[in-house]
Coordinates of C-alpha atoms and ligand atoms in Angstrom, one line a residue:
M1 CA -34.6 8.9 27.2
N2 CA -33.8 11.5 30.2
R3 CA -30.6 12.5 30.7
R4 CA -30.3 10.8 34.9
K5 CA -32.1 8.1 33.4
A6 CA -29.4 6.8 30.5
N7 CA -27.3 7.4 34.0
T8 CA -29.2 4.7 35.8
V9 CA -29.1 3.0 32.6
A10 CA -25.9 3.3 32.3
V11 CA -24.4 2.6 34.9
V12 CA -26.1 -0.4 35.6
A13 CA -25.1 -1.7 32.2
G14 CA -21.7 -1.2 33.2
L15 CA -22.2 -2.7 36.0
V16 CA -23.8 -6.4 34.7
A17 CA -21.7 -6.1 31.8
L18 CA -18.4 -5.8 34.2
V19 CA -19.6 -8.8 37.0
L20 CA -22.1 -10.7 34.7
P21 CA -18.1 -12.2 32.7
V22 CA -16.9 -12.3 36.3
L23 CA -19.7 -14.1 38.0
L24 CA -20.1 -16.7 35.1
A25 CA -15.9 -17.4 35.3
L26 CA -16.5 -18.2 39.2
R27 CA -18.8 -20.0 38.3
I28 CA -17.7 -22.2 35.3
A29 CA -14.2 -22.7 37.7
H30 CA -16.6 -24.1 40.5
D31 CA -18.0 -26.7 38.5
L32 CA -14.8 -26.8 36.3
S33 CA -13.7 -28.4 39.6
V34 CA -16.7 -30.0 40.6
D35 CA -15.9 -32.2 37.1
A36 CA -12.6 -33.1 37.9
V37 CA -12.9 -33.5 41.4
S38 CA -15.6 -36.1 40.6
A39 CA -13.0 -38.3 38.3
Q40 CA -11.0 -38.4 40.7
A41 CA -13.6 -39.9 42.7
L42 CA -14.9 -42.1 40.3
T43 CA -11.2 -43.4 39.6
L44 CA -10.3 -43.6 43.5
S45 CA -14.0 -46.2 44.0
E46 CA -13.0 -48.2 40.3
D47 CA -10.1 -48.7 42.1
V48 CA -11.6 -50.3 45.1
M49 CA -13.6 -52.0 43.5
R50 CA -11.5 -53.7 41.1
R51 CA -9.3 -54.9 43.9
A52 CA -12.2 -56.0 46.4
E53 CA -14.3 -57.0 43.3
A54 CA -10.8 -59.7 42.9
T55 CA -11.4 -60.5 46.3
A56 CA -14.5 -61.9 46.5
D57 CA -13.9 -63.8 43.3
Q58 CA -10.2 -65.0 44.9
G59 CA -12.4 -66.3 48.4
T60 CA -15.1 -67.2 46.2
A61 CA -13.0 -69.9 43.8
A62 CA -10.9 -70.7 47.0
V63 CA -14.6 -72.1 49.3
A64 CA -16.0 -73.3 45.6
L65 CA -12.5 -75.7 45.7
L66 CA -12.8 -76.5 49.2
V67 CA -16.5 -77.6 49.0
A68 CA -15.7 -79.6 45.9
A69 CA -12.6 -81.9 47.9
N70 CA -16.1 -82.5 50.2
D71 CA -13.3 -83.3 52.6
P72 CA -16.1 -84.4 56.0
N73 CA -12.4 -83.7 57.6
R74 CA -12.5 -80.7 57.1
C75 CA -8.3 -80.1 59.2
S76 CA -7.8 -82.3 57.6
D77 CA -3.7 -82.8 56.3
A78 CA -4.9 -83.3 52.6
N79 CA -7.7 -80.3 53.2
I80 CA -5.2 -78.1 55.0
A81 CA -2.6 -78.7 51.8
L82 CA -5.7 -77.7 49.3
M83 CA -6.1 -74.5 51.4
R84 CA -2.1 -73.8 51.1
K85 CA -2.8 -74.3 47.3
A86 CA -6.0 -71.8 47.1
D87 CA -4.1 -69.6 49.7
V88 CA -1.4 -68.8 47.0
A89 CA -3.3 -69.7 43.9
S90 CA -4.9 -66.2 45.8
S91 CA -3.3 -62.5 45.2
Y92 CA -5.4 -60.7 47.4
L93 CA -6.3 -64.0 49.8
Q94 CA -4.2 -63.6 53.3
S95 CA -5.2 -67.4 54.4
V96 CA -7.9 -69.6 53.4
G97 CA -9.6 -71.7 56.9
A98 CA -12.2 -73.6 58.4
V99 CA -14.5 -72.3 60.6
S100 CA -16.5 -74.4 63.6
N101 CA -19.2 -73.0 65.8
G102 CA -17.0 -69.1 65.0
R103 CA -13.7 -70.1 65.7
L104 CA -11.4 -70.5 63.5
M105 CA -10.2 -74.4 63.3
C106 CA -7.3 -74.6 61.0
S107 CA -6.3 -72.3 58.3
S108 CA -3.9 -72.7 55.3
L109 CA -1.3 -71.8 58.4
G110 CA -1.8 -75.4 60.0
S111 CA -3.7 -76.5 63.1
H112 CA -4.9 -73.9 65.4
G113 CA -5.8 -76.3 68.5
A114 CA -9.2 -75.8 69.9
G115 CA -9.7 -73.0 67.4
L116 CA -9.5 -69.1 67.1
P117 CA -12.3 -67.6 68.0
L118 CA -13.4 -64.8 65.1
G119 CA -16.1 -62.9 67.0
P120 CA -19.5 -62.0 65.9
V121 CA -20.3 -62.1 62.0
A122 CA -22.0 -58.2 61.2
Y123 CA -23.5 -59.3 58.1
V124 CA -24.4 -62.2 56.0
S125 CA -24.5 -61.5 52.7
S126 CA -27.5 -61.9 50.1
K127 CA -25.3 -65.1 48.7
G128 CA -24.6 -66.7 52.5
A129 CA -21.3 -65.3 52.7
R130 CA -21.6 -64.7 56.4
I131 CA -18.8 -61.6 56.8
R132 CA -16.6 -59.5 60.2
P133 CA -14.9 -56.4 59.2
A134 CA -12.3 -56.1 61.8
V135 CA -11.1 -59.6 63.4
R136 CA -8.4 -59.4 66.2
L137 CA -6.2 -63.4 65.7
S138 CA -4.5 -64.2 69.1
I139 CA -1.6 -65.4 66.1
A140 CA -1.5 -61.7 64.8
P141 CA -2.7 -59.1 67.6
G142 CA -2.0 -56.0 65.2
V143 CA -3.9 -56.8 62.1
R144 CA -7.1 -56.6 61.5
M145 CA -8.6 -59.1 59.0
L146 CA -11.6 -59.0 57.3
V147 CA -13.1 -62.5 57.2
L148 CA -15.3 -64.1 54.5
E149 CA -17.2 -67.4 55.7
K150 CA -19.6 -69.9 53.9
S151 CA -20.3 -73.7 53.7
G152 CA -17.9 -74.0 56.4
Y153 CA -14.7 -72.3 55.3
A154 CA -13.3 -69.3 55.2
V155 CA -11.0 -66.8 53.2
L156 CA -9.7 -63.9 55.2
V157 CA -8.0 -60.9 53.8
H158 CA -6.2 -58.0 55.2
H159 CA -9.1 -55.3 56.8
D160 CA -7.7 -52.4 54.1
L161 CA -5.9 -54.5 50.9
A162 CA -9.1 -52.6 49.0
V163 CA -9.0 -49.9 50.3
D164 CA -4.8 -49.1 50.1
V165 CA -5.2 -47.0 47.1
F166 CA -3.3 -44.0 46.5
T167 CA -4.8 -40.8 46.8
G168 CA -3.0 -38.2 46.9
H169 CA -5.3 -36.6 49.7
P170 CA -4.9 -37.3 53.8
D171 CA -8.1 -37.2 54.2
V172 CA -10.6 -39.1 51.5
S173 CA -12.1 -41.5 52.8
L174 CA -12.8 -44.5 50.6
G175 CA -14.2 -48.1 51.3
T176 CA -17.0 -51.0 51.1
F177 CA -20.2 -51.6 51.6
A178 CA -22.9 -54.5 51.8
A179 CA -25.4 -53.7 48.9
S180 CA -28.4 -55.0 50.7
S181 CA -27.8 -53.0 54.3
R182 CA -25.7 -50.4 53.1
M183 CA -24.1 -50.8 55.9
Q184 CA -19.8 -50.4 56.1
I185 CA -18.0 -53.6 55.5
T186 CA -14.3 -51.9 55.4
G187 CA -13.3 -48.9 55.2
R188 CA -10.9 -45.5 55.3
G189 CA -11.3 -42.7 56.5
R190 CA -14.9 -41.3 57.8
F191 CA -17.8 -43.4 56.5
D192 CA -21.7 -41.3 55.9
P193 CA -24.1 -43.5 55.3
R194 CA -26.2 -41.4 53.6
W195 CA -23.4 -41.4 50.8
V196 CA -24.8 -45.1 50.1
S197 CA -28.6 -45.1 51.5
A198 CA -30.1 -42.7 48.9
A199 CA -28.0 -44.1 45.9
T200 CA -29.7 -46.6 43.4
K201 CA -28.1 -50.0 42.1
T202 CA -27.8 -48.9 38.7
G203 CA -24.0 -47.4 37.1
P204 CA -21.0 -45.6 38.6
A205 CA -22.4 -42.5 40.4
V206 CA -20.8 -39.4 41.9
R207 CA -22.8 -36.9 43.7
F208 CA -21.8 -33.7 45.1
D209 CA -24.1 -33.0 48.5
G210 CA -22.0 -29.5 49.2
D211 CA -19.7 -31.3 52.3
N212 CA -18.2 -34.9 49.7
V213 CA -18.4 -35.2 46.0
V214 CA -19.2 -39.2 46.6
A215 CA -18.8 -41.6 44.3
I216 CA -20.0 -45.4 43.8
H217 CA -19.8 -47.9 42.4
W218 CA -21.7 -51.9 42.0
S219 CA -20.4 -55.2 42.7
R220 CA -21.6 -56.9 38.9
E221 CA -21.6 -60.8 40.9
H222 CA -21.3 -59.7 44.4
D223 CA -23.5 -58.4 47.0
F224 CA -21.6 -54.7 48.3
G225 CA -20.3 -51.8 46.2
T226 CA -17.5 -49.2 47.0
F227 CA -17.2 -45.6 48.0
A228 CA -14.8 -42.4 47.3
A229 CA -15.6 -39.3 49.2
V230 CA -13.4 -35.6 48.4
P231 CA -14.1 -33.8 50.9
A232 CA -15.6 -30.5 49.2
R233 CA -12.4 -28.6 50.4
Y234 CA -10.7 -29.7 46.8
V235 CA -13.5 -28.5 44.9
S236 CA -13.1 -25.2 46.2
Q237 CA -9.8 -25.2 46.1
G238 CA -9.2 -26.5 42.7
A239 CA -11.7 -23.8 42.2
H240 CA -9.7 -21.3 43.5
R241 CA -7.2 -22.3 41.3
I242 CA -8.2 -22.8 37.9
A243 CA -10.1 -18.8 39.0
E244 CA -7.7 -17.5 39.6
S245 CA -6.5 -17.8 36.1
L246 CA -10.0 -17.9 34.3
V247 CA -11.6 -14.9 36.3
P248 CA -9.2 -12.2 34.9
L249 CA -10.0 -13.2 31.6
G250 CA -13.6 -12.8 32.7
A251 CA -12.4 -9.2 34.0
L252 CA -11.4 -8.4 30.6
V253 CA -13.8 -9.6 29.0
G254 CA -16.3 -7.8 30.9
V255 CA -13.9 -5.1 30.2
L256 CA -14.9 -5.5 26.5
F257 CA -18.1 -5.1 27.2
L258 CA -17.7 -1.3 29.7
I259 CA -15.8 0.1 26.9
P260 CA -18.8 0.8 24.3
I261 CA -21.4 0.7 27.6
L262 CA -19.8 3.8 29.0
L263 CA -18.5 5.7 25.4
L264 CA -22.6 5.1 24.8
A265 CA -22.8 6.7 28.4
R266 CA -20.4 9.6 28.1
R267 CA -21.8 11.1 24.6
H268 CA -25.3 11.3 26.2
T269 CA -24.0 12.4 29.6
S270 CA -20.6 14.1 28.1
L271 CA -22.0 16.3 25.3
P272 CA -24.1 19.1 27.1
S273 CA -21.6 19.5 30.5
L274 CA -18.9 20.2 27.3
I275 CA -22.3 22.2 26.2
R276 CA -22.4 24.0 28.8
S277 CA -18.7 25.0 29.4
A278 CA -18.6 26.3 26.3
L279 CA -21.0 28.4 26.6
R280 CA -19.3 29.4 30.0
R281 CA -16.8 30.0 27.8
R282 CA -18.1 31.4 24.5
Q283 CA -16.7 28.8 22.6
F284 CA -20.4 29.8 20.5
Y285 CA -20.3 32.3 17.4
L286 CA -22.3 32.6 14.4
H287 CA -21.5 32.2 10.2
Y288 CA -24.2 33.6 7.7
Q289 CA -25.5 32.0 4.5
P290 CA -26.7 34.4 2.3
I291 CA -30.2 34.1 0.8
V292 CA -30.4 35.5 -2.8
E293 CA -33.5 37.0 -5.2
L294 CA -33.7 33.7 -7.7
A295 CA -34.7 36.7 -9.9
T296 CA -32.1 38.7 -9.5
G297 CA -28.9 36.7 -8.5
R298 CA -29.1 40.0 -5.2
C299 CA -28.1 38.7 -1.9
V300 CA -31.5 40.2 0.6
G301 CA -30.3 38.6 3.6
A302 CA -28.9 35.9 6.0
E303 CA -29.6 32.3 7.9
A304 CA -26.8 32.7 11.4
L305 CA -26.1 29.7 12.7
L306 CA -24.6 28.5 15.3
R307 CA -20.6 27.2 15.3
W308 CA -19.2 25.5 18.3
Q309 CA -15.1 25.2 17.7
R310 CA -13.9 23.5 20.6
P311 CA -10.6 24.3 22.5
D312 CA -8.9 22.3 20.4
G313 CA -9.9 23.2 17.2
S314 CA -12.1 20.7 16.3
F315 CA -15.6 21.8 15.4
V316 CA -18.9 20.0 16.5
R317 CA -21.4 20.3 14.1
P318 CA -25.0 22.1 14.9
D319 CA -27.0 19.0 13.6
L320 CA -25.0 17.0 16.3
F321 CA -24.9 19.6 19.3
I322 CA -28.0 21.1 18.9
P323 CA -30.3 18.2 19.1
I324 CA -28.1 16.8 22.5
A325 CA -28.9 20.7 23.9
E326 CA -32.8 20.1 22.6
E327 CA -32.7 16.6 25.0
S328 CA -31.1 18.0 27.8
G329 CA -33.4 21.2 28.5
L330 CA -30.0 23.7 27.4
I331 CA -31.4 25.1 24.3
R332 CA -33.2 27.9 26.0
K333 CA -29.2 28.3 26.8
V334 CA -28.2 28.2 23.9
S335 CA -30.8 30.3 22.3
R336 CA -30.3 33.4 24.6
R337 CA -26.8 33.0 23.2
V338 CA -28.1 32.6 19.8
M339 CA -29.5 36.3 20.6
E340 CA -26.7 37.9 22.3
L341 CA -23.9 37.4 19.3
L342 CA -26.5 38.3 16.7
R343 CA -27.5 41.9 18.4
H344 CA -23.4 42.4 18.4
D345 CA -23.1 40.6 15.2
V346 CA -26.1 42.9 13.5
T347 CA -25.5 45.9 14.0
A348 CA -22.6 46.3 11.3
I349 CA -23.3 44.0 9.0
L350 CA -27.2 46.4 9.1
A351 CA -25.0 49.5 9.3
A352 CA -23.3 48.0 5.5
H353 CA -26.5 47.0 4.3
P354 CA -29.7 48.9 5.8
E355 CA -32.2 47.3 4.2
L356 CA -30.7 43.1 5.0
T357 CA -32.7 40.5 6.7
I358 CA -30.9 38.1 9.1
S359 CA -32.3 34.5 10.0
F360 CA -32.4 33.0 12.9
N361 CA -34.0 29.3 13.9
L362 CA -35.4 29.0 17.8
S363 CA -36.7 25.2 18.9
A364 CA -40.2 24.7 20.1
E365 CA -39.1 25.5 23.1
D366 CA -37.8 28.5 23.4
L367 CA -41.8 29.3 21.4
H368 CA -43.0 27.8 25.0
S369 CA -40.9 30.3 27.3
L370 CA -43.1 32.3 28.3
H371 CA -39.2 35.0 28.3
L372 CA -39.0 34.5 24.5
L373 CA -40.6 38.2 23.4
D374 CA -38.5 40.1 26.4
E375 CA -35.3 38.6 24.4
L376 CA -36.4 39.4 20.9
R377 CA -37.7 43.1 22.3
E378 CA -34.3 43.5 22.9
L379 CA -32.4 41.6 20.3
L380 CA -34.8 44.4 18.2
G381 CA -32.8 47.3 20.6
A382 CA -30.0 46.8 18.8
K383 CA -28.6 49.4 17.1
N384 CA -29.6 49.7 13.9
M385 CA -31.6 46.8 14.3
L386 CA -35.6 47.5 12.1
P387 CA -38.3 44.2 13.7
R388 CA -38.0 44.2 9.0
N389 CA -33.9 43.2 9.4
L390 CA -35.3 39.5 11.5
H391 CA -36.6 36.6 11.0
V392 CA -37.6 34.0 13.0
E393 CA -37.1 30.3 11.5
M394 CA -39.1 26.9 13.0
T395 CA -39.4 23.7 12.0
E396 CA -43.0 22.3 11.8
R397 CA -42.3 19.9 14.3
G398 CA -41.9 23.3 16.8
I399 CA -45.0 25.0 16.6
L400 CA -46.7 21.3 16.2
D401 CA -50.6 22.5 16.7
T402 CA -49.9 23.6 20.2
D403 CA -52.1 26.7 21.3
P404 CA -49.6 28.2 22.9
A405 CA -47.4 27.9 20.5
R406 CA -49.7 29.6 18.1
K407 CA -50.2 32.3 20.1
M408 CA -46.3 32.8 20.4
V409 CA -45.6 33.0 16.3
H410 CA -49.0 35.7 16.7
A411 CA -46.9 37.7 19.0
I412 CA -44.1 37.8 16.7
R413 CA -45.1 38.8 13.9
E414 CA -47.2 41.5 16.2
M415 CA -43.1 42.7 17.5
G416 CA -43.1 43.0 13.7
I417 CA -41.2 39.4 13.3
R418 CA -41.0 37.6 10.1
V419 CA -41.6 34.0 10.8
A420 CA -40.9 31.0 8.2
I421 CA -41.8 27.2 8.7
D422 CA -37.5 25.8 9.0
D423 CA -37.2 22.6 6.8
F424 CA -40.5 22.6 5.0
G425 CA -42.0 18.9 4.2
T426 CA -40.3 17.0 6.0
G427 CA -42.1 17.0 8.8
F428 CA -45.0 14.9 9.9
S429 CA -47.5 17.0 11.0
S430 CA -50.4 17.5 8.3
L431 CA -50.5 20.5 6.0
S432 CA -53.6 22.1 8.0
Y433 CA -51.9 23.5 10.1
L434 CA -50.5 25.9 7.7
T435 CA -54.0 27.2 7.3
T436 CA -53.7 27.7 10.9
F437 CA -51.1 29.9 11.6
E438 CA -49.6 32.6 10.7
V439 CA -46.6 32.6 9.1
D440 CA -44.8 34.5 6.0
Y441 CA -42.0 32.1 4.8
L442 CA -41.7 28.1 3.4
K443 CA -38.2 27.4 3.1
I444 CA -38.1 24.1 1.0
D445 CA -36.2 21.7 2.4
K446 CA -32.8 20.8 0.6
A447 CA -34.0 16.4 1.0
F448 CA -36.5 18.5 -1.8
V449 CA -34.1 20.8 -3.9
D450 CA -32.2 18.3 -4.5
T451 CA -34.1 16.3 -7.0
L452 CA -34.8 18.5 -9.0
G453 CA -34.8 17.6 -12.7
T454 CA -33.7 14.2 -11.5
T455 CA -36.0 11.7 -12.0
A456 CA -36.8 10.6 -8.1
A457 CA -40.8 10.5 -7.6
T458 CA -39.8 13.6 -4.9
S459 CA -38.8 16.3 -7.5
H460 CA -42.9 15.8 -8.2
V461 CA -43.1 17.0 -4.5
A462 CA -41.1 20.5 -4.8
M463 CA -43.2 21.7 -7.4
H464 CA -46.6 20.9 -5.1
I465 CA -45.3 22.6 -1.9
I466 CA -44.2 25.6 -4.5
T467 CA -48.3 25.3 -5.6
M468 CA -49.7 25.1 -1.8
A469 CA -47.7 27.7 -1.2
K470 CA -48.4 30.1 -3.5
S471 CA -52.0 29.8 -3.3
L472 CA -51.6 29.6 1.1
H473 CA -50.1 34.3 0.3
L474 CA -46.9 32.5 1.2
T475 CA -43.3 33.0 0.1
T476 CA -40.7 30.1 -0.2
I477 CA -37.0 30.5 -0.1
A478 CA -35.0 27.2 -2.0
E479 CA -32.7 25.3 0.4
G480 CA -29.4 24.2 -0.5
V481 CA -29.9 25.0 -3.7
E482 CA -26.3 23.3 -5.2
T483 CA -26.6 23.7 -9.2
E484 CA -28.6 27.0 -11.8
L485 CA -29.6 23.6 -13.2
Q486 CA -32.2 23.4 -9.3
A487 CA -31.6 27.8 -9.4
T488 CA -33.6 27.7 -12.6
I489 CA -36.0 25.2 -12.3
L490 CA -37.2 27.3 -8.5
R491 CA -37.1 30.3 -10.4
D492 CA -39.2 28.7 -12.9
A493 CA -41.6 27.7 -10.8
G494 CA -42.0 31.5 -9.3
V495 CA -39.8 30.5 -5.9
Q496 CA -38.8 34.0 -4.7
Y497 CA -35.2 33.1 -2.7
A498 CA -33.2 30.8 -2.6
Q499 CA -29.0 29.4 -0.1
G500 CA -26.6 26.9 -1.2
W501 CA -24.2 25.8 -1.6
L502 CA -24.6 27.3 -5.4
Y503 CA -24.0 30.9 -3.9
A504 CA -22.0 30.8 -0.9
K505 CA -21.3 28.8 2.5
A506 CA -22.1 30.6 6.0
M507 CA -19.2 32.7 6.2
D508 CA -18.5 35.1 9.1
P509 CA -20.2 39.0 9.4
A510 CA -17.6 40.6 7.3
A511 CA -17.2 38.3 4.5
L512 CA -21.7 38.4 4.2
C513 CA -20.8 42.6 4.1
D514 CA -18.1 41.7 1.3
F515 CA -20.4 39.3 -0.2
V516 CA -24.3 41.6 0.0
T517 CA -21.2 44.5 -1.6
S518 CA -19.8 41.5 -4.0
S519 CA -23.7 40.5 -5.3
G520 CA -24.4 43.3 -6.9
R521 CA -26.3 47.1 -5.9
P522 CA -29.9 46.7 -6.0
R523 CA -30.3 46.3 -10.5
N524 CA -34.2 46.3 -9.2
P525 CA -35.2 49.6 -8.4
A526 CA -38.0 49.7 -8.2
A527 CA -38.3 46.4 -5.6
Q528 CA -36.0 48.6 -3.8
G529 CA -38.3 51.7 -3.3
N530 CA -41.2 49.2 -2.4
A531 CA -39.1 48.3 0.7
H532 CA -38.8 51.3 1.3
A533 CA -42.2 52.2 0.8
N534 CA -43.6 49.8 3.5
G535 CA -41.1 51.2 5.7
A536 CA -41.1 48.0 8.3
G537 CA -41.7 46.3 5.0
P538 CA -38.7 43.4 4.8
A539 CA -35.7 42.8 2.2
L540 CA -37.4 39.6 1.6
A541 CA -40.9 40.7 0.0
T542 CA -43.3 39.2 -2.0
Ligands
LIG601 O1 -25.2 24.6 8.8 P1 -25.2 23.9 9.7 O2 -25.1 22.7 9.3 O3 -24.9 24.0 10.9 O4 -26.8 23.5 10.6 C1 -26.9 22.3 11.3 C2 -28.3 22.3 11.5 O5 -28.5 23.3 13.3 C3 -29.8 23.2 10.8 O6 -30.7 22.7 10.8 C4 -29.9 24.3 11.4 O7 -31.6 24.9 11.3 C5 -29.7 23.8 12.9 N1 -29.2 25.0 13.5 C6 -28.3 25.8 12.9 N2 -28.1 26.9 13.9 C7 -29.3 27.4 14.7 C8 -29.2 27.8 16.2 O8 -28.7 28.9 16.3 N3 -30.4 27.4 17.2 C9 -31.1 26.0 16.4 N4 -32.2 25.9 17.4 N5 -30.4 25.4 15.4 C10 -30.1 26.2 14.2
LIG602 O1 -31.5 25.4 10.2 P1 -31.1 25.0 8.5 O2 -31.6 23.4 8.2 O3 -31.8 25.3 7.0 O4 -29.3 24.6 8.1 C1 -29.7 24.7 6.2 C2 -27.8 23.7 6.8 O5 -29.0 23.6 5.5 C3 -27.1 23.7 7.2 O6 -26.7 22.4 7.8 C4 -26.6 24.8 5.9 O7 -25.0 24.6 6.3 C5 -26.6 23.0 5.3 N1 -26.6 23.7 4.1 C6 -27.1 25.0 3.1 N2 -26.8 24.7 1.5 C7 -26.5 23.4 1.7 C8 -26.4 23.5 -0.2 O8 -25.9 23.9 -0.9 N3 -25.4 22.3 -0.5 C9 -25.5 21.1 1.0 N4 -24.6 19.7 0.9 N5 -25.6 22.0 2.8 C10 -26.5 23.6 2.3
LIG603 MN1 -33.0 26.8 10.0

């Protein structure tokens, strides 16, 4: 993934990580508030239903009592006494009376002479009850009465009795409606016919239509239902209250998600800029790991390995920053710096040990650069430096069968610089390229050296590599040699050179010079002489 893409992905992922939990918190707050308001609306509607149902039951019972008495004179003293009895027995009824031609002739209050006009019937229920929702009688002009008339008798109920429940909110609408016609019978507050028109007569139901949370109950016995409508305002107020604690929690969760994303993004985005500033501030330097001749133990060369020390004293490992430099297009700058450092270091090293060979690592991109040959020429211009003193190492991956890389390797060798295949055996290429590439050395990867002398299946691989290298007339260098046993096995197998902690770790140039000196004067003058005789021949010669 390139840097820009990684940045975009990180920003998008970061935004999602932060925004999603907050949106979720808002959503949950809203849902919780709808739930709470719904429960409240259901409770209110149920309360109204309980009161309206009791009223209807008591009215039905009172009428049934009078019908059963069957007094031909419905306003007789005996019948009015019966009305009083029914009235007193009913907690919800204000009065019970007899109706004739739309006039209340008498009631539990007594005879009304010529009768009190009740006004038009608003609605006849499916059970035959004639309903007048808001009658004002001349004997109580300030009061609206709900009059339910049946079989010539009527019960009078205070219009607001059923809806006189405590709501906690002034603008909550409550009421009763006719189940068959869906007309409002009683109520307080607003009534929107749509609240009840679409409702089906099943159990209690609650719906949020965006403006109101509407709860509905249906009477089991009678032809009416009740409703309670709580305005949406209470939903948003409740959601606000819940969100006040839930959204910070969501934001916290978002930040917790964000942290690993930012850390990942930092790793992707800031290491390249750290490399850039490390180049500017000259935080890179080279250490050299000795390469010894297995037969003699003599140090014949060294591999330059890049080191990076940060201003805080910490070290960054090359196996971490080299791949990042390669990904972010900085590797050429890094390689140029390596050559610059080499140019500086080799003069002193070669002054002390003119036969030493210095290897350094190149990346795939270097081999595709038009400038590499000029840079190598400049490096060869270092004081005391001859082409035979220089080796370049490249991985199988780096030279993988591309024509430009092949030409570059050819051109490098034409300059007298030897070429080694690094980390040999770990690449994924076929071995066939070895027959088409002109290279000088194979560096057997530490992974294979590690298994030498063990029973691991891969312990044979090193042997195969050695055999193959011999048949291709390539010189082998074993990497990562840590034990005498490994050294012995390698030497017996005919491997010429080795590098590893058994001999030395990478060290600074001065330490390298001492190491070479103490690794013994040439015990094999013939080899030395040979190298000289060859003139341009490398110290690492077969
Ligand atoms: O010794 P060390 O752990 O530093 O090496 C780790 C890896 O980094 C090795 O695979 C080595 O090849 C690579 N490396 C070290 N120095 C350089 C360098 O100058 N250029 C490149 N391309 N790779 C290097
Ligand atoms: O470029 P190359 O992959 O060859 O770099 C060699 C790597 O192997 C470096 O990281 C170096 O520090 C490491 N190395 C060299 N010798 C030994 C050794 O004997 N043991 C271990 N564990 N690592 C080694
Ligand atoms: Mn190497």
